[in-house]
Amino acid sequence: QVQLVESGGGSVQAGGSLRLSCAASGYTYSSYAMGWFRQSPGKEREGVAGSNVGGSMTYYADSVKGRFTISQDNAKSTLYLQMNSLKPEDTAIYYCALTTSWRWWYLREYDYNYWGQGTQVTVSS
């Protein structure tokens, strides 16, 4: 049974940083591409960053490019999202997700098969 557990969310002032973690279990870690998504109240879930199987390739939404970094620790079966220069508009629930699709970099919600429960990030001005 695939399990994804996010952590590291919290409240921070604009310009600050947070690092989100996603601990994965219940499957062969190296078999899936992974991504981070977020959802703000009243908005659709949007893709933030993606990483291919093994983590050698990454892709970012324009809104976070240059500020967020996705990475993997394969030995720990953990995905990370380093978020710097945070803005109030980054406030959302952040989710990690897995996909077997080669289209991982499209960052489309329906391409992803498994989801974590989410962690709240709040950025104040």
Short mmCIF file of N, CA and C in Angstrom, two decimals:
data_model
loop_
_atom_site.label_atom_id
_atom_site.label_comp_id
_atom_site.label_asym_id
_atom_site.label_seq_id
_atom_site.Cartn_x
_atom_site.Cartn_y
_atom_site.Cartn_z
N GLN A 1 0.85 -1.19 0.00
CA GLN A 1 0.00 0.00 0.00
C GLN A 1 0.89 1.24 0.00
N VAL A 2 0.71 2.06 -1.00
CA VAL A 2 1.52 3.27 -1.12
C VAL A 2 1.10 4.29 -0.07
N GLN A 3 2.09 4.83 0.61
CA GLN A 3 1.83 5.90 1.57
C GLN A 3 2.80 7.05 1.34
N LEU A 4 2.25 8.24 1.34
CA LEU A 4 3.04 9.47 1.22
C LEU A 4 2.66 10.37 2.39
N VAL A 5 3.67 10.80 3.14
CA VAL A 5 3.41 11.63 4.31
C VAL A 5 4.24 12.90 4.21
N GLU A 6 3.55 14.04 4.06
CA GLU A 6 4.24 15.33 3.98
C GLU A 6 4.47 15.90 5.37
N SER A 7 5.51 16.70 5.48
CA SER A 7 5.79 17.44 6.71
C SER A 7 6.59 18.68 6.35
N GLY A 8 6.75 19.57 7.34
CA GLY A 8 7.57 20.75 7.14
C GLY A 8 6.82 22.03 6.86
N GLY A 9 5.50 21.93 6.74
CA GLY A 9 4.73 23.15 6.54
C GLY A 9 4.72 24.01 7.78
N GLY A 10 4.22 25.24 7.63
CA GLY A 10 4.14 26.15 8.76
C GLY A 10 3.86 27.55 8.30
N SER A 11 4.07 28.47 9.21
CA SER A 11 3.85 29.89 8.93
C SER A 11 5.18 30.61 8.86
N VAL A 12 5.31 31.49 7.88
CA VAL A 12 6.56 32.22 7.68
C VAL A 12 6.23 33.59 7.09
N GLN A 13 7.10 34.55 7.32
CA GLN A 13 6.91 35.87 6.73
C GLN A 13 7.42 35.88 5.29
N ALA A 14 6.89 36.80 4.53
CA ALA A 14 7.32 36.95 3.13
C ALA A 14 8.84 37.12 3.08
N GLY A 15 9.45 36.44 2.11
CA GLY A 15 10.90 36.46 1.99
C GLY A 15 11.59 35.32 2.71
N GLY A 16 10.84 34.61 3.53
CA GLY A 16 11.41 33.51 4.30
C GLY A 16 11.47 32.22 3.50
N SER A 17 11.90 31.16 4.19
CA SER A 17 12.09 29.85 3.54
C SER A 17 11.46 28.75 4.37
N LEU A 18 11.07 27.69 3.67
CA LEU A 18 10.61 26.45 4.29
C LEU A 18 11.09 25.29 3.44
N ARG A 19 11.28 24.14 4.08
CA ARG A 19 11.57 22.93 3.34
C ARG A 19 10.52 21.87 3.67
N LEU A 20 9.81 21.44 2.66
CA LEU A 20 8.82 20.39 2.81
C LEU A 20 9.46 19.04 2.54
N SER A 21 9.01 18.03 3.26
CA SER A 21 9.47 16.66 3.06
C SER A 21 8.28 15.77 2.76
N CYS A 22 8.54 14.72 2.00
CA CYS A 22 7.49 13.74 1.68
C CYS A 22 8.12 12.35 1.82
N ALA A 23 7.77 11.66 2.89
CA ALA A 23 8.29 10.32 3.13
C ALA A 23 7.40 9.30 2.42
N ALA A 24 8.02 8.47 1.60
CA ALA A 24 7.28 7.51 0.79
C ALA A 24 7.53 6.09 1.26
N SER A 25 6.50 5.26 1.19
CA SER A 25 6.65 3.86 1.57
C SER A 25 5.61 3.01 0.84
N GLY A 26 5.83 1.69 0.86
CA GLY A 26 4.84 0.77 0.32
C GLY A 26 4.98 0.45 -1.15
N TYR A 27 6.09 0.86 -1.78
CA TYR A 27 6.29 0.59 -3.19
C TYR A 27 7.77 0.71 -3.49
N THR A 28 8.13 0.36 -4.72
CA THR A 28 9.52 0.50 -5.14
C THR A 28 9.78 1.95 -5.47
N TYR A 29 10.53 2.62 -4.61
CA TYR A 29 10.68 4.07 -4.69
C TYR A 29 11.16 4.54 -6.04
N SER A 30 12.06 3.83 -6.64
CA SER A 30 12.66 4.27 -7.89
C SER A 30 11.78 4.01 -9.10
N SER A 31 10.55 3.58 -8.90
CA SER A 31 9.67 3.25 -10.02
C SER A 31 8.77 4.39 -10.44
N TYR A 32 8.75 5.46 -9.68
CA TYR A 32 7.80 6.53 -9.94
C TYR A 32 8.49 7.87 -10.10
N ALA A 33 7.91 8.69 -10.96
CA ALA A 33 8.24 10.11 -10.97
C ALA A 33 7.43 10.77 -9.86
N MET A 34 7.88 11.91 -9.40
CA MET A 34 7.24 12.54 -8.25
C MET A 34 7.01 14.02 -8.49
N GLY A 35 6.03 14.56 -7.79
CA GLY A 35 5.74 15.97 -7.97
C GLY A 35 5.18 16.60 -6.73
N TRP A 36 5.20 17.91 -6.72
CA TRP A 36 4.58 18.72 -5.67
C TRP A 36 3.48 19.57 -6.31
N PHE A 37 2.35 19.60 -5.65
CA PHE A 37 1.21 20.40 -6.07
C PHE A 37 0.76 21.27 -4.90
N ARG A 38 -0.06 22.26 -5.19
CA ARG A 38 -0.60 23.08 -4.11
C ARG A 38 -2.02 23.51 -4.47
N GLN A 39 -2.77 23.80 -3.41
CA GLN A 39 -4.14 24.25 -3.60
C GLN A 39 -4.48 25.32 -2.59
N SER A 40 -4.90 26.47 -3.10
CA SER A 40 -5.34 27.58 -2.25
C SER A 40 -6.86 27.57 -2.19
N PRO A 41 -7.44 28.17 -1.14
CA PRO A 41 -8.91 28.20 -1.04
C PRO A 41 -9.56 28.82 -2.26
N GLY A 42 -10.54 28.13 -2.82
CA GLY A 42 -11.26 28.65 -3.97
C GLY A 42 -10.56 28.47 -5.30
N LYS A 43 -9.40 27.83 -5.28
CA LYS A 43 -8.65 27.63 -6.52
C LYS A 43 -8.45 26.15 -6.79
N GLU A 44 -8.17 25.84 -8.05
CA GLU A 44 -7.88 24.46 -8.42
C GLU A 44 -6.46 24.09 -7.97
N ARG A 45 -6.26 22.79 -7.82
CA ARG A 45 -4.93 22.32 -7.47
C ARG A 45 -4.00 22.56 -8.67
N GLU A 46 -2.81 23.08 -8.39
CA GLU A 46 -1.86 23.36 -9.46
C GLU A 46 -0.53 22.68 -9.21
N GLY A 47 0.11 22.27 -10.30
CA GLY A 47 1.42 21.66 -10.20
C GLY A 47 2.48 22.72 -9.94
N VAL A 48 3.41 22.41 -9.05
CA VAL A 48 4.46 23.34 -8.65
C VAL A 48 5.81 22.89 -9.20
N ALA A 49 6.14 21.61 -8.98
CA ALA A 49 7.44 21.09 -9.41
C ALA A 49 7.34 19.59 -9.60
N GLY A 50 8.13 19.07 -10.52
CA GLY A 50 8.14 17.63 -10.77
C GLY A 50 9.56 17.13 -10.96
N SER A 51 9.72 15.83 -10.74
CA SER A 51 11.03 15.20 -10.87
C SER A 51 10.85 13.82 -11.47
N ASN A 52 11.71 13.45 -12.41
CA ASN A 52 11.56 12.15 -13.06
C ASN A 52 12.03 11.03 -12.13
N VAL A 53 11.86 9.79 -12.58
CA VAL A 53 12.33 8.64 -11.80
C VAL A 53 13.84 8.78 -11.60
N GLY A 54 14.27 8.73 -10.36
CA GLY A 54 15.68 8.89 -10.05
C GLY A 54 16.10 10.32 -9.78
N GLY A 55 15.32 11.28 -10.23
CA GLY A 55 15.59 12.67 -9.89
C GLY A 55 16.59 13.40 -10.76
N SER A 56 16.92 12.84 -11.91
CA SER A 56 17.93 13.50 -12.76
C SER A 56 17.36 14.66 -13.56
N MET A 57 16.04 14.73 -13.68
CA MET A 57 15.39 15.81 -14.42
C MET A 57 14.32 16.43 -13.54
N THR A 58 14.19 17.74 -13.64
CA THR A 58 13.18 18.46 -12.87
C THR A 58 12.47 19.46 -13.76
N TYR A 59 11.29 19.87 -13.31
CA TYR A 59 10.51 20.86 -14.05
C TYR A 59 9.73 21.68 -13.04
N TYR A 60 9.60 22.99 -13.33
CA TYR A 60 8.95 23.90 -12.39
C TYR A 60 7.89 24.74 -13.08
N ALA A 61 6.85 25.05 -12.33
CA ALA A 61 5.89 26.03 -12.80
C ALA A 61 6.57 27.40 -12.84
N ASP A 62 6.15 28.23 -13.77
CA ASP A 62 6.76 29.55 -13.92
C ASP A 62 6.67 30.37 -12.64
N SER A 63 5.61 30.16 -11.88
CA SER A 63 5.38 30.96 -10.68
C SER A 63 6.40 30.71 -9.58
N VAL A 64 7.10 29.58 -9.64
CA VAL A 64 8.04 29.24 -8.57
C VAL A 64 9.47 29.07 -9.09
N LYS A 65 9.65 29.15 -10.39
CA LYS A 65 10.96 28.93 -10.98
C LYS A 65 11.98 29.90 -10.41
N GLY A 66 13.12 29.38 -9.99
CA GLY A 66 14.16 30.21 -9.41
C GLY A 66 14.04 30.39 -7.92
N ARG A 67 12.89 30.00 -7.35
CA ARG A 67 12.68 30.15 -5.90
C ARG A 67 12.54 28.78 -5.22
N PHE A 68 11.95 27.81 -5.89
CA PHE A 68 11.72 26.49 -5.32
C PHE A 68 12.66 25.48 -5.96
N THR A 69 13.06 24.47 -5.17
CA THR A 69 13.91 23.40 -5.68
C THR A 69 13.36 22.06 -5.21
N ILE A 70 13.12 21.16 -6.17
CA ILE A 70 12.66 19.81 -5.84
C ILE A 70 13.88 18.89 -5.86
N SER A 71 13.93 17.98 -4.89
CA SER A 71 15.05 17.05 -4.83
C SER A 71 14.59 15.74 -4.19
N GLN A 72 15.41 14.71 -4.32
CA GLN A 72 15.09 13.40 -3.76
C GLN A 72 16.29 12.86 -3.01
N ASP A 73 16.01 12.15 -1.95
CA ASP A 73 17.01 11.34 -1.27
C ASP A 73 16.55 9.90 -1.43
N ASN A 74 17.12 9.23 -2.41
CA ASN A 74 16.64 7.88 -2.74
C ASN A 74 16.91 6.89 -1.60
N ALA A 75 18.00 7.10 -0.88
CA ALA A 75 18.32 6.21 0.24
C ALA A 75 17.27 6.30 1.34
N LYS A 76 16.67 7.47 1.49
CA LYS A 76 15.66 7.69 2.52
C LYS A 76 14.24 7.62 1.96
N SER A 77 14.11 7.37 0.66
CA SER A 77 12.79 7.36 0.01
C SER A 77 12.01 8.62 0.35
N THR A 78 12.67 9.74 0.23
CA THR A 78 12.06 11.02 0.62
C THR A 78 12.22 12.05 -0.49
N LEU A 79 11.15 12.77 -0.72
CA LEU A 79 11.12 13.88 -1.68
C LEU A 79 11.10 15.18 -0.90
N TYR A 80 11.79 16.19 -1.41
CA TYR A 80 11.85 17.48 -0.73
C TYR A 80 11.40 18.59 -1.68
N LEU A 81 10.95 19.67 -1.06
CA LEU A 81 10.70 20.91 -1.79
C LEU A 81 11.26 22.05 -0.96
N GLN A 82 12.38 22.59 -1.40
CA GLN A 82 12.98 23.75 -0.75
C GLN A 82 12.33 25.00 -1.33
N MET A 83 11.74 25.80 -0.46
CA MET A 83 11.02 26.99 -0.91
C MET A 83 11.69 28.22 -0.32
N ASN A 84 12.24 29.06 -1.17
CA ASN A 84 12.90 30.30 -0.76
C ASN A 84 12.15 31.50 -1.30
N SER A 85 12.45 32.65 -0.74
CA SER A 85 11.82 33.91 -1.17
C SER A 85 10.31 33.76 -1.25
N LEU A 86 9.73 33.23 -0.21
CA LEU A 86 8.30 32.96 -0.22
C LEU A 86 7.48 34.24 -0.29
N LYS A 87 6.35 34.13 -0.97
CA LYS A 87 5.43 35.25 -1.17
C LYS A 87 4.07 34.90 -0.58
N PRO A 88 3.26 35.89 -0.22
CA PRO A 88 1.92 35.58 0.29
C PRO A 88 1.11 34.70 -0.67
N GLU A 89 1.31 34.86 -1.96
CA GLU A 89 0.56 34.06 -2.93
C GLU A 89 1.00 32.60 -2.98
N ASP A 90 2.06 32.26 -2.25
CA ASP A 90 2.47 30.85 -2.13
C ASP A 90 1.66 30.14 -1.04
N THR A 91 0.86 30.86 -0.30
CA THR A 91 0.04 30.26 0.75
C THR A 91 -0.91 29.23 0.14
N ALA A 92 -0.85 28.01 0.66
CA ALA A 92 -1.66 26.92 0.12
C ALA A 92 -1.40 25.65 0.94
N ILE A 93 -2.20 24.64 0.65
CA ILE A 93 -1.88 23.30 1.12
C ILE A 93 -1.02 22.65 0.04
N TYR A 94 0.11 22.11 0.45
CA TYR A 94 1.04 21.50 -0.49
C TYR A 94 0.94 19.98 -0.38
N TYR A 95 0.89 19.33 -1.55
CA TYR A 95 0.76 17.89 -1.64
C TYR A 95 1.91 17.29 -2.46
N CYS A 96 2.41 16.15 -2.02
CA CYS A 96 3.32 15.40 -2.89
C CYS A 96 2.52 14.29 -3.57
N ALA A 97 3.01 13.85 -4.72
CA ALA A 97 2.28 12.86 -5.50
C ALA A 97 3.25 12.03 -6.34
N LEU A 98 2.78 10.84 -6.71
CA LEU A 98 3.57 9.92 -7.53
C LEU A 98 2.86 9.66 -8.85
N THR A 99 3.64 9.38 -9.88
CA THR A 99 3.06 9.01 -11.16
C THR A 99 3.94 8.02 -11.89
N THR A 100 3.32 7.12 -12.65
CA THR A 100 4.06 6.24 -13.54
C THR A 100 4.11 6.81 -14.96
N SER A 101 3.49 7.94 -15.16
CA SER A 101 3.37 8.52 -16.49
C SER A 101 4.64 9.24 -16.92
N TRP A 102 4.96 9.13 -18.21
CA TRP A 102 6.10 9.88 -18.75
C TRP A 102 5.77 11.36 -18.83
N ARG A 103 4.48 11.65 -18.66
CA ARG A 103 4.06 13.06 -18.73
C ARG A 103 4.19 13.73 -17.37
N TRP A 104 5.02 13.27 -16.46
CA TRP A 104 5.18 13.84 -15.12
C TRP A 104 5.44 15.34 -15.16
N TRP A 105 6.13 15.78 -16.20
CA TRP A 105 6.54 17.19 -16.25
C TRP A 105 5.42 18.11 -16.73
N TYR A 106 4.33 17.56 -17.20
CA TYR A 106 3.16 18.36 -17.53
C TYR A 106 2.53 18.93 -16.25
N LEU A 107 2.82 18.29 -15.11
CA LEU A 107 2.30 18.70 -13.81
C LEU A 107 0.76 18.83 -13.83
N ARG A 108 0.13 17.84 -14.40
CA ARG A 108 -1.33 17.79 -14.43
C ARG A 108 -1.80 16.83 -13.34
N GLU A 109 -2.77 17.29 -12.57
CA GLU A 109 -3.24 16.50 -11.44
C GLU A 109 -3.66 15.09 -11.86
N TYR A 110 -4.35 14.98 -12.98
CA TYR A 110 -4.91 13.68 -13.35
C TYR A 110 -3.88 12.68 -13.87
N ASP A 111 -2.65 13.11 -14.08
CA ASP A 111 -1.59 12.19 -14.47
C ASP A 111 -0.97 11.48 -13.27
N TYR A 112 -1.27 11.96 -12.06
CA TYR A 112 -0.64 11.44 -10.85
C TYR A 112 -1.55 10.45 -10.14
N ASN A 113 -0.94 9.33 -9.70
CA ASN A 113 -1.70 8.19 -9.20
C ASN A 113 -1.91 8.18 -7.68
N TYR A 114 -0.92 8.64 -6.94
CA TYR A 114 -0.98 8.56 -5.48
C TYR A 114 -0.67 9.93 -4.88
N TRP A 115 -1.35 10.21 -3.76
CA TRP A 115 -1.27 11.53 -3.14
C TRP A 115 -1.08 11.43 -1.63
N GLY A 116 -0.34 12.39 -1.10
CA GLY A 116 -0.26 12.54 0.34
C GLY A 116 -1.43 13.33 0.86
N GLN A 117 -1.44 13.55 2.17
CA GLN A 117 -2.58 14.22 2.81
C GLN A 117 -2.44 15.73 2.80
N GLY A 118 -1.27 16.23 2.52
CA GLY A 118 -1.05 17.66 2.42
C GLY A 118 -0.49 18.28 3.67
N THR A 119 0.20 19.40 3.51
CA THR A 119 0.73 20.18 4.62
C THR A 119 0.52 21.66 4.32
N GLN A 120 0.08 22.40 5.33
CA GLN A 120 -0.28 23.81 5.14
C GLN A 120 0.95 24.70 5.17
N VAL A 121 1.03 25.60 4.21
CA VAL A 121 2.06 26.64 4.17
C VAL A 121 1.34 27.98 4.16
N THR A 122 1.69 28.84 5.11
CA THR A 122 1.08 30.16 5.21
C THR A 122 2.18 31.21 5.20
N VAL A 123 2.11 32.14 4.25
CA VAL A 123 3.10 33.19 4.12
C VAL A 123 2.43 34.52 4.37
N SER A 124 2.89 35.24 5.37
CA SER A 124 2.29 36.52 5.72
C SER A 124 3.14 37.66 5.18
N SER A 125 2.45 38.76 4.87
CA SER A 125 3.16 39.92 4.31
C SER A 125 3.68 40.84 5.39
#
